[in-house]
XYZ file of C-alpha atoms in Angstrom:
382
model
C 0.000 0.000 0.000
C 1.454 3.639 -1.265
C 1.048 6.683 0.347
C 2.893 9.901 -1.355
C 2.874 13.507 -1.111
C 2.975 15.364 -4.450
C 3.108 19.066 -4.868
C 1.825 20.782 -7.613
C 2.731 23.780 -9.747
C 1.492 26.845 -8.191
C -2.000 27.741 -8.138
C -2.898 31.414 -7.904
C -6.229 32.268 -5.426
C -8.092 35.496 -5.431
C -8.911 36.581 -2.057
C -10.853 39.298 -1.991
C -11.339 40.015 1.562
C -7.244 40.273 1.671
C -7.245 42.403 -1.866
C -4.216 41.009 -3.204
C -2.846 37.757 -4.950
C -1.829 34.893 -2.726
C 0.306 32.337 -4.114
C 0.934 28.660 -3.065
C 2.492 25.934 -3.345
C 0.163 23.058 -2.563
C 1.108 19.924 -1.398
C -1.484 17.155 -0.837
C -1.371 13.405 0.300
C -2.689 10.594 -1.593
C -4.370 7.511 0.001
C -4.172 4.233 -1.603
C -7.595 2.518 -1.091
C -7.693 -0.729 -1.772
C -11.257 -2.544 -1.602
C -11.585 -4.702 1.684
C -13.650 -7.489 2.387
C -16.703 -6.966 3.550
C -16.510 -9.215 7.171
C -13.549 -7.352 7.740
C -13.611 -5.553 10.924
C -12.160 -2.141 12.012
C -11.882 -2.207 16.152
C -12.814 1.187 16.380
C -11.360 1.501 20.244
C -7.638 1.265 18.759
C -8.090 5.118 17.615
C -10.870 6.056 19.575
C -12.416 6.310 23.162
C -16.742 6.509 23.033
C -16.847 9.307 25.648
C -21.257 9.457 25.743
C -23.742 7.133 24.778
C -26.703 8.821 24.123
C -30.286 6.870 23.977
C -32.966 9.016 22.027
C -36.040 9.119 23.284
C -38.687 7.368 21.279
C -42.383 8.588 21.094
C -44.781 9.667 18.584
C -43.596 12.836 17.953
C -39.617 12.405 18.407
C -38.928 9.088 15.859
C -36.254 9.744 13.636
C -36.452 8.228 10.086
C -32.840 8.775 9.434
C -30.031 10.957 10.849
C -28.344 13.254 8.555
C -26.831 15.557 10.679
C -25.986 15.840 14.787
C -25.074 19.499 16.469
C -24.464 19.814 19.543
C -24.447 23.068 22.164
C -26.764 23.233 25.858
C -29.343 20.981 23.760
C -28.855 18.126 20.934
C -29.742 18.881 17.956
C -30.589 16.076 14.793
C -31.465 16.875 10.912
C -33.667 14.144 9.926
C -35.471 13.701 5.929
C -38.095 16.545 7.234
C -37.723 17.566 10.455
C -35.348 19.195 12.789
C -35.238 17.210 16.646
C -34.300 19.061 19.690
C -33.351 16.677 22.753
C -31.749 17.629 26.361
C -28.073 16.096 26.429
C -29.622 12.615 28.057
C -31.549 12.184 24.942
C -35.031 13.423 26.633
C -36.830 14.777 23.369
C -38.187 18.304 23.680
C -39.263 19.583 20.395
C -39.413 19.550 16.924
C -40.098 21.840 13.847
C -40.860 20.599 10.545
C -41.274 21.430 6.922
C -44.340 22.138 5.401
C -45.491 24.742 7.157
C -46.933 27.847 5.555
C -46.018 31.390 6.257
C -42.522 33.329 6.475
C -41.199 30.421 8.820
C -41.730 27.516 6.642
C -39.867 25.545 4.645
C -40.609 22.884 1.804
C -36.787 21.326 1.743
C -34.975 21.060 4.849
C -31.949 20.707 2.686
C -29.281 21.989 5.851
C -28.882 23.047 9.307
C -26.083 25.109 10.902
C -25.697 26.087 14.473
C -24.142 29.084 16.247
C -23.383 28.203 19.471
C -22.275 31.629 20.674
C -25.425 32.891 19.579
C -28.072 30.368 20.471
C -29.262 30.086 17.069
C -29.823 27.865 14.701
C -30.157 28.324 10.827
C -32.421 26.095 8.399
C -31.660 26.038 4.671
C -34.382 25.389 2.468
C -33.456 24.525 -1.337
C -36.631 24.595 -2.538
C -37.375 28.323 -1.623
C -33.437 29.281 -1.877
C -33.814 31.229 1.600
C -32.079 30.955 5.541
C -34.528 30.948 8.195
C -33.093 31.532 11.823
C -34.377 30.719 14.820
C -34.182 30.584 18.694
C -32.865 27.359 20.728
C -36.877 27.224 21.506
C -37.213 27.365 17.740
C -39.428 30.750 17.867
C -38.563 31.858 14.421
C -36.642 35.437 13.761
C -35.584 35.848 10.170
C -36.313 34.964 6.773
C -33.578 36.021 4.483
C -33.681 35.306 0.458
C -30.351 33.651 0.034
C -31.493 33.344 -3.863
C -29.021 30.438 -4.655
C -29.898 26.656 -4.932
C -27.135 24.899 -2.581
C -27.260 21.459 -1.337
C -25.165 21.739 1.702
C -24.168 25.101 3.791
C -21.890 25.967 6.533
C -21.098 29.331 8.234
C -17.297 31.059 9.585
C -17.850 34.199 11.242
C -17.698 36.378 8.207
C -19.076 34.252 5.630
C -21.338 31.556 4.170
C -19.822 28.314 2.503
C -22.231 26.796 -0.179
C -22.354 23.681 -2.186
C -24.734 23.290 -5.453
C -23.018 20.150 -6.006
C -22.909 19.539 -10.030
C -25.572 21.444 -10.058
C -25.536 24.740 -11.997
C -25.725 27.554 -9.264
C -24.185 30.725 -11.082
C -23.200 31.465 -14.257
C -20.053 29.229 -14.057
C -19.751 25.524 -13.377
C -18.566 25.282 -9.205
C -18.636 23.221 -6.906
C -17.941 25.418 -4.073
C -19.559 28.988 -3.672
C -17.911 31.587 -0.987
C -20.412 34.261 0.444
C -19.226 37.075 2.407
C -21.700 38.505 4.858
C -21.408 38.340 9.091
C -25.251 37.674 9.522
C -29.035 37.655 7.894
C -29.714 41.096 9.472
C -26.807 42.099 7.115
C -27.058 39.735 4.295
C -24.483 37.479 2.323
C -22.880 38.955 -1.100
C -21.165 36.358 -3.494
C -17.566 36.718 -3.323
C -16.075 33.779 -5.507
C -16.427 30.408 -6.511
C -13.653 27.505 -6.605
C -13.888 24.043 -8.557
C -14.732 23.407 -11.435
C -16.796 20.705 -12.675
C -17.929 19.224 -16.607
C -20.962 21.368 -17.021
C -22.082 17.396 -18.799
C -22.193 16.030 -15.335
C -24.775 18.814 -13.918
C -27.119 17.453 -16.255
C -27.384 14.184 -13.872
C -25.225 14.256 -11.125
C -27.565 16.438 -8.614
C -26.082 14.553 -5.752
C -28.212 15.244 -2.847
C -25.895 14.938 0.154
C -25.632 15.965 3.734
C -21.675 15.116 4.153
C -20.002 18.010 2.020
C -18.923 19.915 4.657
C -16.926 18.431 8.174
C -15.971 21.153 10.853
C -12.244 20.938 11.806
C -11.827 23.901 14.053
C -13.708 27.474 14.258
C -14.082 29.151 10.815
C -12.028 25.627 9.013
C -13.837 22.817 7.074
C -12.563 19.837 5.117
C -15.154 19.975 1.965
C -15.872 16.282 -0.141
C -16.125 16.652 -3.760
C -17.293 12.873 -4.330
C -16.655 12.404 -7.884
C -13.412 13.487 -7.811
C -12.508 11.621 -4.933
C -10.950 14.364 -3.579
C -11.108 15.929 0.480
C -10.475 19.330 0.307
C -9.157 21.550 3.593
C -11.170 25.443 3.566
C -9.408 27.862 5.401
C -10.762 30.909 6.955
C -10.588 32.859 4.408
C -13.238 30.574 2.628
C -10.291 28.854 0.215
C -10.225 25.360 -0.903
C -6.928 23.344 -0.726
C -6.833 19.491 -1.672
C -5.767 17.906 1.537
C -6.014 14.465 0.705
C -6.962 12.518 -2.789
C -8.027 8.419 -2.203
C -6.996 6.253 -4.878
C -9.036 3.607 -6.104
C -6.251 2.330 -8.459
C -8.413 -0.125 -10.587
C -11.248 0.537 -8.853
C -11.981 3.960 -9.655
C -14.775 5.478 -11.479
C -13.322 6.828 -14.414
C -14.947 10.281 -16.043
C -15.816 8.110 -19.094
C -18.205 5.927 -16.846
C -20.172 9.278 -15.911
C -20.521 11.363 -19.422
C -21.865 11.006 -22.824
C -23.258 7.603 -21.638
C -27.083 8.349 -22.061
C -27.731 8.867 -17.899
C -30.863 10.388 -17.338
C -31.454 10.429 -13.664
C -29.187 10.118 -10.902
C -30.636 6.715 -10.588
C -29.191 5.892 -13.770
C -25.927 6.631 -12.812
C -25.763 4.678 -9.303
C -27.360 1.907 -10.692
C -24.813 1.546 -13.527
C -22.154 1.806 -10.583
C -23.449 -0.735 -8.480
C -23.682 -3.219 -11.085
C -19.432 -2.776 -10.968
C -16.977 -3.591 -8.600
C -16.205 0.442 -8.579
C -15.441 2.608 -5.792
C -17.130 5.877 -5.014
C -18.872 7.983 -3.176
C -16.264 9.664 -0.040
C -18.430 10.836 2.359
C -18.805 10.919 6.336
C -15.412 12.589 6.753
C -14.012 12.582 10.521
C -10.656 14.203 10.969
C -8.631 14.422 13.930
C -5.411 15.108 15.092
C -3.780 11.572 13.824
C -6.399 9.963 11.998
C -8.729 10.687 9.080
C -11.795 8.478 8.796
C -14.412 8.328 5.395
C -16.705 6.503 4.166
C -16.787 4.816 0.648
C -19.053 2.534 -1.114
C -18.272 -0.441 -3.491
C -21.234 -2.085 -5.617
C -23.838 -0.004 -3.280
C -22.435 -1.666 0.202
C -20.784 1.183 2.117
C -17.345 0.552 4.092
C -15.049 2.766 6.535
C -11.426 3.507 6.283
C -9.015 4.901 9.035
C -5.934 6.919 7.838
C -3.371 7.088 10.152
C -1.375 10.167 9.614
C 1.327 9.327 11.575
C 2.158 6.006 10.441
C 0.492 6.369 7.112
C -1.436 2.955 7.651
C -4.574 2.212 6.780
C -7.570 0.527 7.719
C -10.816 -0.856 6.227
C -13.524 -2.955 6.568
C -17.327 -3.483 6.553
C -18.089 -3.992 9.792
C -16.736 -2.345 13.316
C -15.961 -3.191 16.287
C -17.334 -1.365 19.384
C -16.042 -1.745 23.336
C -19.590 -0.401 25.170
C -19.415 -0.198 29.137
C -17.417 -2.907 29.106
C -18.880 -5.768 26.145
C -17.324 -5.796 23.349
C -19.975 -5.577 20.253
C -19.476 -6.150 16.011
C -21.664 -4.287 14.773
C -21.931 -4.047 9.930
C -21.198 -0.564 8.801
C -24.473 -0.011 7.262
C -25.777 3.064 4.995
C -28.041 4.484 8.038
C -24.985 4.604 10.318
C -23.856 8.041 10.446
C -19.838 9.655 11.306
C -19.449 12.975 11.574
C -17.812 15.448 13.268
C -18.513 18.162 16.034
C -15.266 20.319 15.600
C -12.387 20.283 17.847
C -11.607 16.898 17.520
C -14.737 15.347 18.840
C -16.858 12.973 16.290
C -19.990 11.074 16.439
C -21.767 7.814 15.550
C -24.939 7.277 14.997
C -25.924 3.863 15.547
C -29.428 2.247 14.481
C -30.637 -0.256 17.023
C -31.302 -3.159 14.464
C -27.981 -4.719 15.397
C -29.938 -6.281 18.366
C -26.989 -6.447 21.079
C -29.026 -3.782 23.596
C -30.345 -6.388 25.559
C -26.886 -7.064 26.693
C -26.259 -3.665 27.590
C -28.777 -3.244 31.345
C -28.627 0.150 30.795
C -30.658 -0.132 27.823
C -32.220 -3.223 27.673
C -35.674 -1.697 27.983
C -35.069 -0.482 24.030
C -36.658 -1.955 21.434
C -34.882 -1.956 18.206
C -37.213 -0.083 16.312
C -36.381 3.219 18.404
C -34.523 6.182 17.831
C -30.528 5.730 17.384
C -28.122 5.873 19.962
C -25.269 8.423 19.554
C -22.261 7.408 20.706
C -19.788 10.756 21.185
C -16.227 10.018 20.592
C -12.364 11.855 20.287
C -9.023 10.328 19.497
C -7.282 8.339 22.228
């Protein structure tokens, strides 16, 4: 397995809030991925200690059809398909607010979600309607502001607004990766530039709706995913986009030819064709800490997790992981609805559907059924 660092020719930025020409020379480090088996096991407490295990409540009004997103502050907050959760930090569920509400604090797509901690706030993207609504912790709504751009993922540094049409045409040029300046809605958000480029032929399929573009390393720094290029990208503060690290799938990579002039329709079209390969794709989930860099990858539609270590440059895969809970050791298979993300600082999370069945083993929650809410298991490098 080959790990190099390759630097690149220098690459000339525009960054306006600076006025004046940066130059760089980038350096980035590629990841040889090879394609693991899918019994192989990752034993997760090698890299990582599970500092919380959260158990959300279940009732009518709190179940969760799938996790997209988990932030964190006083309260818990979770992005599900059309709702946003609020639970106490024992997983007691409070509240909830969900699309399809009329009036100024509606939305038809809940597309994102950011928080701002320092604030008590939290923002709701809505694709649909191209507009930011903010409210309160208590989710009394405040502001309606017409963003005006069709984005698929969001994320906000103190004096901007990140946004992600994926291959989606947003503005008048083909990017990936839109930079707003702006400090707040009372205010507004400008557009200041745009970074990476994409075949304006794949925006004709390849609307990839995704809730794993963005990753929070640190206060006002991101790593951004740009899936079909199988590239992680590192944003600074300044809102510019550095490749950080590029996996290799060697043989098993999806070449441009398998995505263009090949008759795709629908996004459908496109996964299914990939599925019915042995083909790698689809980065996603991206967890980095100090040492280690964990993503997520899929191979003929099964989904498997890597851990980069950058020390060492080793690396791990497998399909299934193994989990050290108050003491029992569990195996649990890296399925689609498990969710990795990351809270910022260093501190990740997992959220972990009960179907596996081992709760009864676990007194603590043995009175769970699987058919309830997730746990979340909060987690930081050992």
């Amino acid at each position: 397995m080959r790990f190099n660092n390759f630097i690149f020719i220098p690459v000339v930025f525009l960054v306006f809030c600076k006025h004046k020409v940066q130059k760089e020379v980038l350096t980035y480090t590629t990841i040889s991925q090879n394609l693991p088996k899918a019994d192989d096991v990752i034993d997760f407490d090698n890299y990582f200690e599970i500092t919380e295990i959260i158990a959300l409540e279940t009732n009518d009004s709190s179940i969760i059809d799938f996790v997209h997103k988990v932030l964190i502050d006083e309260y818990l907050f979770l992005k599900g398909s059309g709702a946003i959760f609020k639970f106490d930090k024992t997983g007691k569920f409070i509240s909830k607010i969900e699309k399809g509400k009329d009036g100024p604090d509606g939305f038809i797509n809940l597309t994102d979600v950011v928080l701002m901690p320092d604030q008590n706030r939290i923002w709701v993207y809505d694709s649909n309607q191209r507009n930011l609504l903010q409210f309160d912790y208590d989710f009394d709504f405040e502001i309606n502001y017409k963003l005006g751009f069709p984005l698929f993922g969001i994320e906000k540094s103190d004096d901007r607004l990140l946004g992600t049409p994926g291959y989606m045409m947003s503005i008048d040029k083909p990017r990936a990766l839109i930079n707003f300046s702006g400090e707040n809605l009372a205010i507004g958000y400008s557009l200041e530039n745009s970074f990476l480029p994409f075949e304006i032929e794949k925006s004709k399929y390849l609307h990839i709706n995704r809730d794993d573009y963005f990753s929070i390393l640190n206060q006002n720094e991101f790593n951004f995913v740009n899936s079909f290029n199988d590239t992680i990208y590192s944003i600074n503060k300044y809102g510019v986009p550095t490749i950080e690290y590029y996996i290799d799938f060697q043989d098993k990579k999806v070449l441009n030819e398998d995505l263009i002039n090949r008759g795709f329709s629908t996004i459908v079209d496109v996964f299914t064709y990939i599925n019915s390969t042995n083909k790698s794709f689809n980065i996603g989930n991206v967890f980095q800490s100090k040492s280690f860099l964990t993503f997520r990858f899929f191979n003929s539609g099964k989904p498997y997790l890597s851990i980069y270590n950058k020390d060492d440059k080793s690396l791990v895969s497998g399909g299934r992981i193994k989990f050290n809970l108050n003491g029992s050791e569990f195996f649990v298979d890296f399925e689609e609805e498990m969710r990795i993300g990351s809270l910022g600082e260093g501190i990740g999370y997992i959220s972990l559907p009960l179907e596996s069945g081992f709760l009864s083993e676990l007194d603590e929650f043995a009175q769970l059924n699987e058919s309830d809410n997730p746990l979340i298991l909060i987690f930081h490098e050992k």
